[in-house]
Amino acid sequence: MFNFIKKQDKTWIDQPVIDYLMNLNPLFVIYYTAKVGDRTIKFNFRDENGKFLADVYQKNVVSISLEYQGQYPALYYPLFSRLDAKRLPRLKEIIDEEISRYPTTQSSLGIRQLREVQNQFKKQIEDTLQIRSYKDDSISSENNDIHVYYNALDSEQRDRFTQFLNRLDSKCIDVTVTIRIDSATEEEICSTQTELDMYEMEQG
């Protein structure tokens, strides 16, 4: 009588590729997406502490993706076949180029710990400058960005806010200012034009 050994299913990813992905900067959250029945489901490749989670025998894996700090899409890499070691050099080239555009850090903080630091710092900025971020319903409640309705600030708040912004350089947190012209009425444009004209006269 013959003993039949069940053939082990082939993994969708080779070990050298796993090793490379696991060694990426911990601020990048890695996902793999698979078709499960009629749905497409995104799974975590590793957890927030860097522990490997992926099911290497998952069927119908269609992509891998990276998100910076789990919020900002950094890379989407579709898979049309098995992600074997032969594809690693090209994959590495693509990923390394993409992640080089994001800030690097020597910190050992994981994403969850960094989120806590970010949340505490948001509160510190609001308390120090005596301003409060307005709630944007289109943004996740976990978002720690500060959104300031500048027009509603009184003169003292404006002074504190602008003095603080003037201290920030390229090594500090990113700050962007949006002047909403697309949604402006003609009356608002005229009022702002008057202020712009006065500014030009004062500078001249």
mmCIF file with all atom_site columns, C-alpha atoms in Angstrom:
data_model
loop_
_atom_site.group_PDB
_atom_site.id
_atom_site.type_symbol
_atom_site.label_atom_id
_atom_site.label_alt_id
_atom_site.label_comp_id
_atom_site.label_asym_id
_atom_site.label_entity_id
_atom_site.label_seq_id
_atom_site.pdbx_PDB_ins_code
_atom_site.Cartn_x
_atom_site.Cartn_y
_atom_site.Cartn_z
_atom_site.occupancy
_atom_site.B_iso_or_equiv
_atom_site.pdbx_formal_charge
_atom_site.auth_seq_id
_atom_site.auth_comp_id
_atom_site.auth_asym_id
_atom_site.auth_atom_id
_atom_site.pdbx_PDB_model_num
ATOM 1   C CA . MET A 1 1   ? 0.000   0.000   0.000   1.00 0.00 ? 1   MET A CA 1
ATOM 2   C CA . PHE A 1 2   ? 1.257   3.451   -0.866  1.00 0.00 ? 2   PHE A CA 1
ATOM 3   C CA . ASN A 1 3   ? 1.297   6.330   1.566   1.00 0.00 ? 3   ASN A CA 1
ATOM 4   C CA . PHE A 1 4   ? 0.115   9.481   -0.175  1.00 0.00 ? 4   PHE A CA 1
ATOM 5   C CA . ILE A 1 5   ? 1.420   12.771  1.216   1.00 0.00 ? 5   ILE A CA 1
ATOM 6   C CA . LYS A 1 6   ? -0.864  15.726  0.683   1.00 0.00 ? 6   LYS A CA 1
ATOM 7   C CA . LYS A 1 7   ? 0.911   18.299  -1.427  1.00 0.00 ? 7   LYS A CA 1
ATOM 8   C CA . GLN A 1 8   ? 1.336   21.588  0.413   1.00 0.00 ? 8   GLN A CA 1
ATOM 9   C CA . ASP A 1 9   ? -0.340  24.526  -1.298  1.00 0.00 ? 9   ASP A CA 1
ATOM 10  C CA . LYS A 1 10  ? 2.005   27.017  -2.843  1.00 0.00 ? 10  LYS A CA 1
ATOM 11  C CA . THR A 1 11  ? 2.396   30.337  -1.075  1.00 0.00 ? 11  THR A CA 1
ATOM 12  C CA . TRP A 1 12  ? 1.435   33.541  -2.883  1.00 0.00 ? 12  TRP A CA 1
ATOM 13  C CA . ILE A 1 13  ? 4.704   35.152  -1.768  1.00 0.00 ? 13  ILE A CA 1
ATOM 14  C CA . ASP A 1 14  ? 8.315   33.970  -1.415  1.00 0.00 ? 14  ASP A CA 1
ATOM 15  C CA . GLN A 1 15  ? 10.304  34.274  1.818   1.00 0.00 ? 15  GLN A CA 1
ATOM 16  C CA . PRO A 1 16  ? 12.877  36.805  0.448   1.00 0.00 ? 16  PRO A CA 1
ATOM 17  C CA . VAL A 1 17  ? 9.988   39.135  -0.450  1.00 0.00 ? 17  VAL A CA 1
ATOM 18  C CA . ILE A 1 18  ? 8.490   38.683  3.016   1.00 0.00 ? 18  ILE A CA 1
ATOM 19  C CA . ASP A 1 19  ? 11.859  39.517  4.588   1.00 0.00 ? 19  ASP A CA 1
ATOM 20  C CA . TYR A 1 20  ? 12.179  42.674  2.495   1.00 0.00 ? 20  TYR A CA 1
ATOM 21  C CA . LEU A 1 21  ? 8.660   43.907  3.315   1.00 0.00 ? 21  LEU A CA 1
ATOM 22  C CA . MET A 1 22  ? 9.045   43.135  7.008   1.00 0.00 ? 22  MET A CA 1
ATOM 23  C CA . ASN A 1 23  ? 12.179  45.301  7.126   1.00 0.00 ? 23  ASN A CA 1
ATOM 24  C CA . LEU A 1 24  ? 10.485  48.387  5.678   1.00 0.00 ? 24  LEU A CA 1
ATOM 25  C CA . ASN A 1 25  ? 10.219  51.469  7.866   1.00 0.00 ? 25  ASN A CA 1
ATOM 26  C CA . PRO A 1 26  ? 7.664   50.698  10.624  1.00 0.00 ? 26  PRO A CA 1
ATOM 27  C CA . LEU A 1 27  ? 5.764   53.906  9.803   1.00 0.00 ? 27  LEU A CA 1
ATOM 28  C CA . PHE A 1 28  ? 4.499   52.212  6.634   1.00 0.00 ? 28  PHE A CA 1
ATOM 29  C CA . VAL A 1 29  ? 1.450   50.002  7.102   1.00 0.00 ? 29  VAL A CA 1
ATOM 30  C CA . ILE A 1 30  ? 1.499   47.126  4.610   1.00 0.00 ? 30  ILE A CA 1
ATOM 31  C CA . TYR A 1 31  ? -1.650  45.474  3.283   1.00 0.00 ? 31  TYR A CA 1
ATOM 32  C CA . TYR A 1 32  ? -2.385  42.631  0.898   1.00 0.00 ? 32  TYR A CA 1
ATOM 33  C CA . THR A 1 33  ? -5.729  42.408  -0.859  1.00 0.00 ? 33  THR A CA 1
ATOM 34  C CA . ALA A 1 34  ? -7.487  39.214  -1.882  1.00 0.00 ? 34  ALA A CA 1
ATOM 35  C CA . LYS A 1 35  ? -10.704 38.274  -3.602  1.00 0.00 ? 35  LYS A CA 1
ATOM 36  C CA . VAL A 1 36  ? -12.865 36.292  -1.217  1.00 0.00 ? 36  VAL A CA 1
ATOM 37  C CA . GLY A 1 37  ? -16.060 35.175  -2.888  1.00 0.00 ? 37  GLY A CA 1
ATOM 38  C CA . ASP A 1 38  ? -17.707 38.267  -4.351  1.00 0.00 ? 38  ASP A CA 1
ATOM 39  C CA . ARG A 1 39  ? -15.751 40.646  -2.151  1.00 0.00 ? 39  ARG A CA 1
ATOM 40  C CA . THR A 1 40  ? -12.278 42.170  -2.178  1.00 0.00 ? 40  THR A CA 1
ATOM 41  C CA . ILE A 1 41  ? -10.804 42.246  1.329   1.00 0.00 ? 41  ILE A CA 1
ATOM 42  C CA . LYS A 1 42  ? -7.725  44.078  2.585   1.00 0.00 ? 42  LYS A CA 1
ATOM 43  C CA . PHE A 1 43  ? -5.603  42.301  5.211   1.00 0.00 ? 43  PHE A CA 1
ATOM 44  C CA . ASN A 1 44  ? -2.746  43.539  7.385   1.00 0.00 ? 44  ASN A CA 1
ATOM 45  C CA . PHE A 1 45  ? 0.640   42.148  6.382   1.00 0.00 ? 45  PHE A CA 1
ATOM 46  C CA . ARG A 1 46  ? 2.133   42.973  9.810   1.00 0.00 ? 46  ARG A CA 1
ATOM 47  C CA . ASP A 1 47  ? 0.761   44.511  12.994  1.00 0.00 ? 47  ASP A CA 1
ATOM 48  C CA . GLU A 1 48  ? 1.617   47.845  14.627  1.00 0.00 ? 48  GLU A CA 1
ATOM 49  C CA . ASN A 1 49  ? 4.434   46.188  16.570  1.00 0.00 ? 49  ASN A CA 1
ATOM 50  C CA . GLY A 1 50  ? 6.012   44.700  13.445  1.00 0.00 ? 50  GLY A CA 1
ATOM 51  C CA . LYS A 1 51  ? 4.744   41.142  13.987  1.00 0.00 ? 51  LYS A CA 1
ATOM 52  C CA . PHE A 1 52  ? 4.098   39.154  10.796  1.00 0.00 ? 52  PHE A CA 1
ATOM 53  C CA . LEU A 1 53  ? 0.380   38.508  10.238  1.00 0.00 ? 53  LEU A CA 1
ATOM 54  C CA . ALA A 1 54  ? -0.072  37.547  6.581   1.00 0.00 ? 54  ALA A CA 1
ATOM 55  C CA . ASP A 1 55  ? -1.569  34.206  5.578   1.00 0.00 ? 55  ASP A CA 1
ATOM 56  C CA . VAL A 1 56  ? 0.979   33.064  2.987   1.00 0.00 ? 56  VAL A CA 1
ATOM 57  C CA . TYR A 1 57  ? -1.490  30.466  1.677   1.00 0.00 ? 57  TYR A CA 1
ATOM 58  C CA . GLN A 1 58  ? -4.239  33.012  1.042   1.00 0.00 ? 58  GLN A CA 1
ATOM 59  C CA . LYS A 1 59  ? -5.920  32.424  -2.301  1.00 0.00 ? 59  LYS A CA 1
ATOM 60  C CA . ASN A 1 60  ? -6.513  35.031  -5.015  1.00 0.00 ? 60  ASN A CA 1
ATOM 61  C CA . VAL A 1 61  ? -4.210  37.762  -3.678  1.00 0.00 ? 61  VAL A CA 1
ATOM 62  C CA . VAL A 1 62  ? -4.531  40.623  -6.162  1.00 0.00 ? 62  VAL A CA 1
ATOM 63  C CA . SER A 1 63  ? -2.342  43.407  -4.753  1.00 0.00 ? 63  SER A CA 1
ATOM 64  C CA . ILE A 1 64  ? -0.120  44.730  -2.018  1.00 0.00 ? 64  ILE A CA 1
ATOM 65  C CA . SER A 1 65  ? -0.223  48.323  -0.834  1.00 0.00 ? 65  SER A CA 1
ATOM 66  C CA . LEU A 1 66  ? 1.570   50.658  1.535   1.00 0.00 ? 66  LEU A CA 1
ATOM 67  C CA . GLU A 1 67  ? 0.162   53.545  3.546   1.00 0.00 ? 67  GLU A CA 1
ATOM 68  C CA . TYR A 1 68  ? 2.351   56.053  5.358   1.00 0.00 ? 68  TYR A CA 1
ATOM 69  C CA . GLN A 1 69  ? 1.344   55.988  9.033   1.00 0.00 ? 69  GLN A CA 1
ATOM 70  C CA . GLY A 1 70  ? -1.717  54.029  7.942   1.00 0.00 ? 70  GLY A CA 1
ATOM 71  C CA . GLN A 1 71  ? -3.374  57.149  6.489   1.00 0.00 ? 71  GLN A CA 1
ATOM 72  C CA . TYR A 1 72  ? -1.630  58.373  3.363   1.00 0.00 ? 72  TYR A CA 1
ATOM 73  C CA . PRO A 1 73  ? -1.578  56.011  0.351   1.00 0.00 ? 73  PRO A CA 1
ATOM 74  C CA . ALA A 1 74  ? 2.050   55.553  -0.680  1.00 0.00 ? 74  ALA A CA 1
ATOM 75  C CA . LEU A 1 75  ? 1.968   52.647  -3.106  1.00 0.00 ? 75  LEU A CA 1
ATOM 76  C CA . TYR A 1 76  ? -0.434  50.265  -4.840  1.00 0.00 ? 76  TYR A CA 1
ATOM 77  C CA . TYR A 1 77  ? 1.201   47.260  -6.503  1.00 0.00 ? 77  TYR A CA 1
ATOM 78  C CA . PRO A 1 78  ? -1.143  44.921  -8.427  1.00 0.00 ? 78  PRO A CA 1
ATOM 79  C CA . LEU A 1 79  ? -0.338  41.222  -8.550  1.00 0.00 ? 79  LEU A CA 1
ATOM 80  C CA . PHE A 1 80  ? -1.156  39.263  -11.672 1.00 0.00 ? 80  PHE A CA 1
ATOM 81  C CA . SER A 1 81  ? 0.880   36.238  -10.628 1.00 0.00 ? 81  SER A CA 1
ATOM 82  C CA . ARG A 1 82  ? 2.753   34.842  -7.655  1.00 0.00 ? 82  ARG A CA 1
ATOM 83  C CA . LEU A 1 83  ? 5.092   37.300  -5.910  1.00 0.00 ? 83  LEU A CA 1
ATOM 84  C CA . ASP A 1 84  ? 8.240   35.202  -6.137  1.00 0.00 ? 84  ASP A CA 1
ATOM 85  C CA . ALA A 1 85  ? 11.873  36.041  -5.424  1.00 0.00 ? 85  ALA A CA 1
ATOM 86  C CA . LYS A 1 86  ? 12.577  36.776  -9.103  1.00 0.00 ? 86  LYS A CA 1
ATOM 87  C CA . ARG A 1 87  ? 10.294  39.799  -8.894  1.00 0.00 ? 87  ARG A CA 1
ATOM 88  C CA . LEU A 1 88  ? 11.947  41.170  -5.755  1.00 0.00 ? 88  LEU A CA 1
ATOM 89  C CA . PRO A 1 89  ? 14.584  43.411  -7.452  1.00 0.00 ? 89  PRO A CA 1
ATOM 90  C CA . ARG A 1 90  ? 11.923  45.271  -9.453  1.00 0.00 ? 90  ARG A CA 1
ATOM 91  C CA . LEU A 1 91  ? 9.518   45.428  -6.499  1.00 0.00 ? 91  LEU A CA 1
ATOM 92  C CA . LYS A 1 92  ? 12.304  46.757  -4.289  1.00 0.00 ? 92  LYS A CA 1
ATOM 93  C CA . GLU A 1 93  ? 13.179  49.401  -6.868  1.00 0.00 ? 93  GLU A CA 1
ATOM 94  C CA . ILE A 1 94  ? 9.563   50.599  -7.066  1.00 0.00 ? 94  ILE A CA 1
ATOM 95  C CA . ILE A 1 95  ? 8.953   50.625  -3.321  1.00 0.00 ? 95  ILE A CA 1
ATOM 96  C CA . ASP A 1 96  ? 12.286  52.232  -2.416  1.00 0.00 ? 96  ASP A CA 1
ATOM 97  C CA . GLU A 1 97  ? 11.640  55.043  -4.890  1.00 0.00 ? 97  GLU A CA 1
ATOM 98  C CA . GLU A 1 98  ? 8.148   55.686  -3.521  1.00 0.00 ? 98  GLU A CA 1
ATOM 99  C CA . ILE A 1 99  ? 8.975   55.614  0.182   1.00 0.00 ? 99  ILE A CA 1
ATOM 100 C CA . SER A 1 100 ? 11.994  57.887  -0.328  1.00 0.00 ? 100 SER A CA 1
ATOM 101 C CA . ARG A 1 101 ? 9.466   60.708  -0.830  1.00 0.00 ? 101 ARG A CA 1
ATOM 102 C CA . TYR A 1 102 ? 8.270   60.421  2.758   1.00 0.00 ? 102 TYR A CA 1
ATOM 103 C CA . PRO A 1 103 ? 9.961   61.720  5.921   1.00 0.00 ? 103 PRO A CA 1
ATOM 104 C CA . THR A 1 104 ? 12.444  59.357  7.524   1.00 0.00 ? 104 THR A CA 1
ATOM 105 C CA . THR A 1 105 ? 12.917  58.956  11.239  1.00 0.00 ? 105 THR A CA 1
ATOM 106 C CA . GLN A 1 106 ? 15.411  57.451  13.651  1.00 0.00 ? 106 GLN A CA 1
ATOM 107 C CA . SER A 1 107 ? 12.650  57.052  16.245  1.00 0.00 ? 107 SER A CA 1
ATOM 108 C CA . SER A 1 108 ? 11.790  53.595  17.512  1.00 0.00 ? 108 SER A CA 1
ATOM 109 C CA . LEU A 1 109 ? 8.147   54.525  18.175  1.00 0.00 ? 109 LEU A CA 1
ATOM 110 C CA . GLY A 1 110 ? 5.539   52.293  16.591  1.00 0.00 ? 110 GLY A CA 1
ATOM 111 C CA . ILE A 1 111 ? 2.516   53.763  14.848  1.00 0.00 ? 111 ILE A CA 1
ATOM 112 C CA . ARG A 1 112 ? 0.218   53.438  17.874  1.00 0.00 ? 112 ARG A CA 1
ATOM 113 C CA . GLN A 1 113 ? 2.738   55.145  20.158  1.00 0.00 ? 113 GLN A CA 1
ATOM 114 C CA . LEU A 1 114 ? 3.329   57.869  17.571  1.00 0.00 ? 114 LEU A CA 1
ATOM 115 C CA . ARG A 1 115 ? -0.434  58.430  17.306  1.00 0.00 ? 115 ARG A CA 1
ATOM 116 C CA . GLU A 1 116 ? -0.569  59.048  21.065  1.00 0.00 ? 116 GLU A CA 1
ATOM 117 C CA . VAL A 1 117 ? 2.322   61.525  20.853  1.00 0.00 ? 117 VAL A CA 1
ATOM 118 C CA . GLN A 1 118 ? 0.626   63.297  17.938  1.00 0.00 ? 118 GLN A CA 1
ATOM 119 C CA . ASN A 1 119 ? -2.669  63.537  19.845  1.00 0.00 ? 119 ASN A CA 1
ATOM 120 C CA . GLN A 1 120 ? -0.954  64.968  22.925  1.00 0.00 ? 120 GLN A CA 1
ATOM 121 C CA . PHE A 1 121 ? 0.947   67.483  20.799  1.00 0.00 ? 121 PHE A CA 1
ATOM 122 C CA . LYS A 1 122 ? -2.254  68.611  19.076  1.00 0.00 ? 122 LYS A CA 1
ATOM 123 C CA . LYS A 1 123 ? -3.743  69.430  22.485  1.00 0.00 ? 123 LYS A CA 1
ATOM 124 C CA . GLN A 1 124 ? -0.561  71.232  23.509  1.00 0.00 ? 124 GLN A CA 1
ATOM 125 C CA . ILE A 1 125 ? -0.626  73.445  20.391  1.00 0.00 ? 125 ILE A CA 1
ATOM 126 C CA . GLU A 1 126 ? -4.320  74.260  20.886  1.00 0.00 ? 126 GLU A CA 1
ATOM 127 C CA . ASP A 1 127 ? -3.785  75.107  24.577  1.00 0.00 ? 127 ASP A CA 1
ATOM 128 C CA . THR A 1 128 ? -0.661  77.198  23.984  1.00 0.00 ? 128 THR A CA 1
ATOM 129 C CA . LEU A 1 129 ? -2.091  79.185  21.065  1.00 0.00 ? 129 LEU A CA 1
ATOM 130 C CA . GLN A 1 130 ? -5.585  79.237  22.620  1.00 0.00 ? 130 GLN A CA 1
ATOM 131 C CA . ILE A 1 131 ? -7.240  78.040  19.426  1.00 0.00 ? 131 ILE A CA 1
ATOM 132 C CA . ARG A 1 132 ? -9.386  75.019  18.667  1.00 0.00 ? 132 ARG A CA 1
ATOM 133 C CA . SER A 1 133 ? -9.450  72.909  15.532  1.00 0.00 ? 133 SER A CA 1
ATOM 134 C CA . TYR A 1 134 ? -12.847 72.965  13.847  1.00 0.00 ? 134 TYR A CA 1
ATOM 135 C CA . LYS A 1 135 ? -14.520 69.617  13.208  1.00 0.00 ? 135 LYS A CA 1
ATOM 136 C CA . ASP A 1 136 ? -14.578 68.467  9.614   1.00 0.00 ? 136 ASP A CA 1
ATOM 137 C CA . ASP A 1 137 ? -17.142 65.672  9.252   1.00 0.00 ? 137 ASP A CA 1
ATOM 138 C CA . SER A 1 138 ? -15.371 64.363  6.146   1.00 0.00 ? 138 SER A CA 1
ATOM 139 C CA . ILE A 1 139 ? -12.264 63.592  8.208   1.00 0.00 ? 139 ILE A CA 1
ATOM 140 C CA . SER A 1 140 ? -11.774 60.639  10.553  1.00 0.00 ? 140 SER A CA 1
ATOM 141 C CA . SER A 1 141 ? -12.169 61.338  14.268  1.00 0.00 ? 141 SER A CA 1
ATOM 142 C CA . GLU A 1 142 ? -8.703  59.835  14.749  1.00 0.00 ? 142 GLU A CA 1
ATOM 143 C CA . ASN A 1 143 ? -7.159  62.559  12.601  1.00 0.00 ? 143 ASN A CA 1
ATOM 144 C CA . ASN A 1 144 ? -4.849  64.821  14.612  1.00 0.00 ? 144 ASN A CA 1
ATOM 145 C CA . ASP A 1 145 ? -4.450  67.585  12.036  1.00 0.00 ? 145 ASP A CA 1
ATOM 146 C CA . ILE A 1 146 ? -5.435  71.057  13.212  1.00 0.00 ? 146 ILE A CA 1
ATOM 147 C CA . HIS A 1 147 ? -7.946  72.919  11.038  1.00 0.00 ? 147 HIS A CA 1
ATOM 148 C CA . VAL A 1 148 ? -8.184  76.611  11.871  1.00 0.00 ? 148 VAL A CA 1
ATOM 149 C CA . TYR A 1 149 ? -11.001 78.863  10.678  1.00 0.00 ? 149 TYR A CA 1
ATOM 150 C CA . TYR A 1 150 ? -8.752  81.901  10.505  1.00 0.00 ? 150 TYR A CA 1
ATOM 151 C CA . ASN A 1 151 ? -11.512 84.440  9.772   1.00 0.00 ? 151 ASN A CA 1
ATOM 152 C CA . ALA A 1 152 ? -13.111 83.653  13.134  1.00 0.00 ? 152 ALA A CA 1
ATOM 153 C CA . LEU A 1 153 ? -9.977  84.337  15.209  1.00 0.00 ? 153 LEU A CA 1
ATOM 154 C CA . ASP A 1 154 ? -9.824  87.572  17.174  1.00 0.00 ? 154 ASP A CA 1
ATOM 155 C CA . SER A 1 155 ? -6.805  89.871  16.872  1.00 0.00 ? 155 SER A CA 1
ATOM 156 C CA . GLU A 1 156 ? -4.927  88.338  19.822  1.00 0.00 ? 156 GLU A CA 1
ATOM 157 C CA . GLN A 1 157 ? -5.448  84.812  18.528  1.00 0.00 ? 157 GLN A CA 1
ATOM 158 C CA . ARG A 1 158 ? -4.292  85.880  15.069  1.00 0.00 ? 158 ARG A CA 1
ATOM 159 C CA . ASP A 1 159 ? -1.140  87.439  16.510  1.00 0.00 ? 159 ASP A CA 1
ATOM 160 C CA . ARG A 1 160 ? -0.277  84.305  18.503  1.00 0.00 ? 160 ARG A CA 1
ATOM 161 C CA . PHE A 1 161 ? -1.075  82.042  15.568  1.00 0.00 ? 161 PHE A CA 1
ATOM 162 C CA . THR A 1 162 ? 0.938   83.955  12.937  1.00 0.00 ? 162 THR A CA 1
ATOM 163 C CA . GLN A 1 163 ? 3.895   84.486  15.281  1.00 0.00 ? 163 GLN A CA 1
ATOM 164 C CA . PHE A 1 164 ? 4.010   80.743  15.898  1.00 0.00 ? 164 PHE A CA 1
ATOM 165 C CA . LEU A 1 165 ? 3.772   79.921  12.171  1.00 0.00 ? 165 LEU A CA 1
ATOM 166 C CA . ASN A 1 166 ? 6.617   82.333  11.406  1.00 0.00 ? 166 ASN A CA 1
ATOM 167 C CA . ARG A 1 167 ? 8.893   80.207  13.607  1.00 0.00 ? 167 ARG A CA 1
ATOM 168 C CA . LEU A 1 168 ? 8.374   77.009  11.615  1.00 0.00 ? 168 LEU A CA 1
ATOM 169 C CA . ASP A 1 169 ? 10.857  75.917  8.958   1.00 0.00 ? 169 ASP A CA 1
ATOM 170 C CA . SER A 1 170 ? 11.255  72.828  6.762   1.00 0.00 ? 170 SER A CA 1
ATOM 171 C CA . LYS A 1 171 ? 12.350  70.695  9.740   1.00 0.00 ? 171 LYS A CA 1
ATOM 172 C CA . CYS A 1 172 ? 9.030   71.261  11.491  1.00 0.00 ? 172 CYS A CA 1
ATOM 173 C CA . ILE A 1 173 ? 5.523   69.905  10.939  1.00 0.00 ? 173 ILE A CA 1
ATOM 174 C CA . ASP A 1 174 ? 4.046   70.595  7.494   1.00 0.00 ? 174 ASP A CA 1
ATOM 175 C CA . VAL A 1 175 ? 1.716   73.584  7.400   1.00 0.00 ? 175 VAL A CA 1
ATOM 176 C CA . THR A 1 176 ? -0.513  74.432  4.451   1.00 0.00 ? 176 THR A CA 1
ATOM 177 C CA . VAL A 1 177 ? -2.897  77.378  4.129   1.00 0.00 ? 177 VAL A CA 1
ATOM 178 C CA . THR A 1 178 ? -5.990  77.175  1.937   1.00 0.00 ? 178 THR A CA 1
ATOM 179 C CA . ILE A 1 179 ? -7.553  80.372  0.641   1.00 0.00 ? 179 ILE A CA 1
ATOM 180 C CA . ARG A 1 180 ? -10.946 79.231  -0.614  1.00 0.00 ? 180 ARG A CA 1
ATOM 181 C CA . ILE A 1 181 ? -11.491 81.180  -3.826  1.00 0.00 ? 181 ILE A CA 1
ATOM 182 C CA . ASP A 1 182 ? -13.494 78.513  -5.686  1.00 0.00 ? 182 ASP A CA 1
ATOM 183 C CA . SER A 1 183 ? -16.373 78.752  -3.194  1.00 0.00 ? 183 SER A CA 1
ATOM 184 C CA . ALA A 1 184 ? -16.254 82.567  -2.859  1.00 0.00 ? 184 ALA A CA 1
ATOM 185 C CA . THR A 1 185 ? -19.127 84.858  -3.777  1.00 0.00 ? 185 THR A CA 1
ATOM 186 C CA . GLU A 1 186 ? -18.616 88.059  -5.771  1.00 0.00 ? 186 GLU A CA 1
ATOM 187 C CA . GLU A 1 187 ? -19.199 90.110  -2.606  1.00 0.00 ? 187 GLU A CA 1
ATOM 188 C CA . GLU A 1 188 ? -16.528 88.171  -0.719  1.00 0.00 ? 188 GLU A CA 1
ATOM 189 C CA . ILE A 1 189 ? -14.099 88.638  -3.595  1.00 0.00 ? 189 ILE A CA 1
ATOM 190 C CA . CYS A 1 190 ? -14.770 92.393  -3.644  1.00 0.00 ? 190 CYS A CA 1
ATOM 191 C CA . SER A 1 191 ? -14.189 92.675  0.124   1.00 0.00 ? 191 SER A CA 1
ATOM 192 C CA . THR A 1 192 ? -10.980 90.699  -0.137  1.00 0.00 ? 192 THR A CA 1
ATOM 193 C CA . GLN A 1 193 ? -9.894  92.788  -3.143  1.00 0.00 ? 193 GLN A CA 1
ATOM 194 C CA . THR A 1 194 ? -10.253 95.906  -0.983  1.00 0.00 ? 194 THR A CA 1
ATOM 195 C CA . GLU A 1 195 ? -8.020  94.352  1.687   1.00 0.00 ? 195 GLU A CA 1
ATOM 196 C CA . LEU A 1 196 ? -5.498  93.308  -0.952  1.00 0.00 ? 196 LEU A CA 1
ATOM 197 C CA . ASP A 1 197 ? -5.410  96.824  -2.406  1.00 0.00 ? 197 ASP A CA 1
ATOM 198 C CA . MET A 1 198 ? -4.857  98.314  1.040   1.00 0.00 ? 198 MET A CA 1
ATOM 199 C CA . TYR A 1 199 ? -2.077  95.812  1.700   1.00 0.00 ? 199 TYR A CA 1
ATOM 200 C CA . GLU A 1 200 ? -0.352  96.807  -1.560  1.00 0.00 ? 200 GLU A CA 1
ATOM 201 C CA . MET A 1 201 ? -0.576  100.499 -0.639  1.00 0.00 ? 201 MET A CA 1
ATOM 202 C CA . GLU A 1 202 ? 0.870   99.843  2.843   1.00 0.00 ? 202 GLU A CA 1
ATOM 203 C CA . GLN A 1 203 ? 3.742   97.830  1.379   1.00 0.00 ? 203 GLN A CA 1
ATOM 204 C CA . GLY A 1 204 ? 4.439   100.484 -1.278  1.00 0.00 ? 204 GLY A CA 1
#
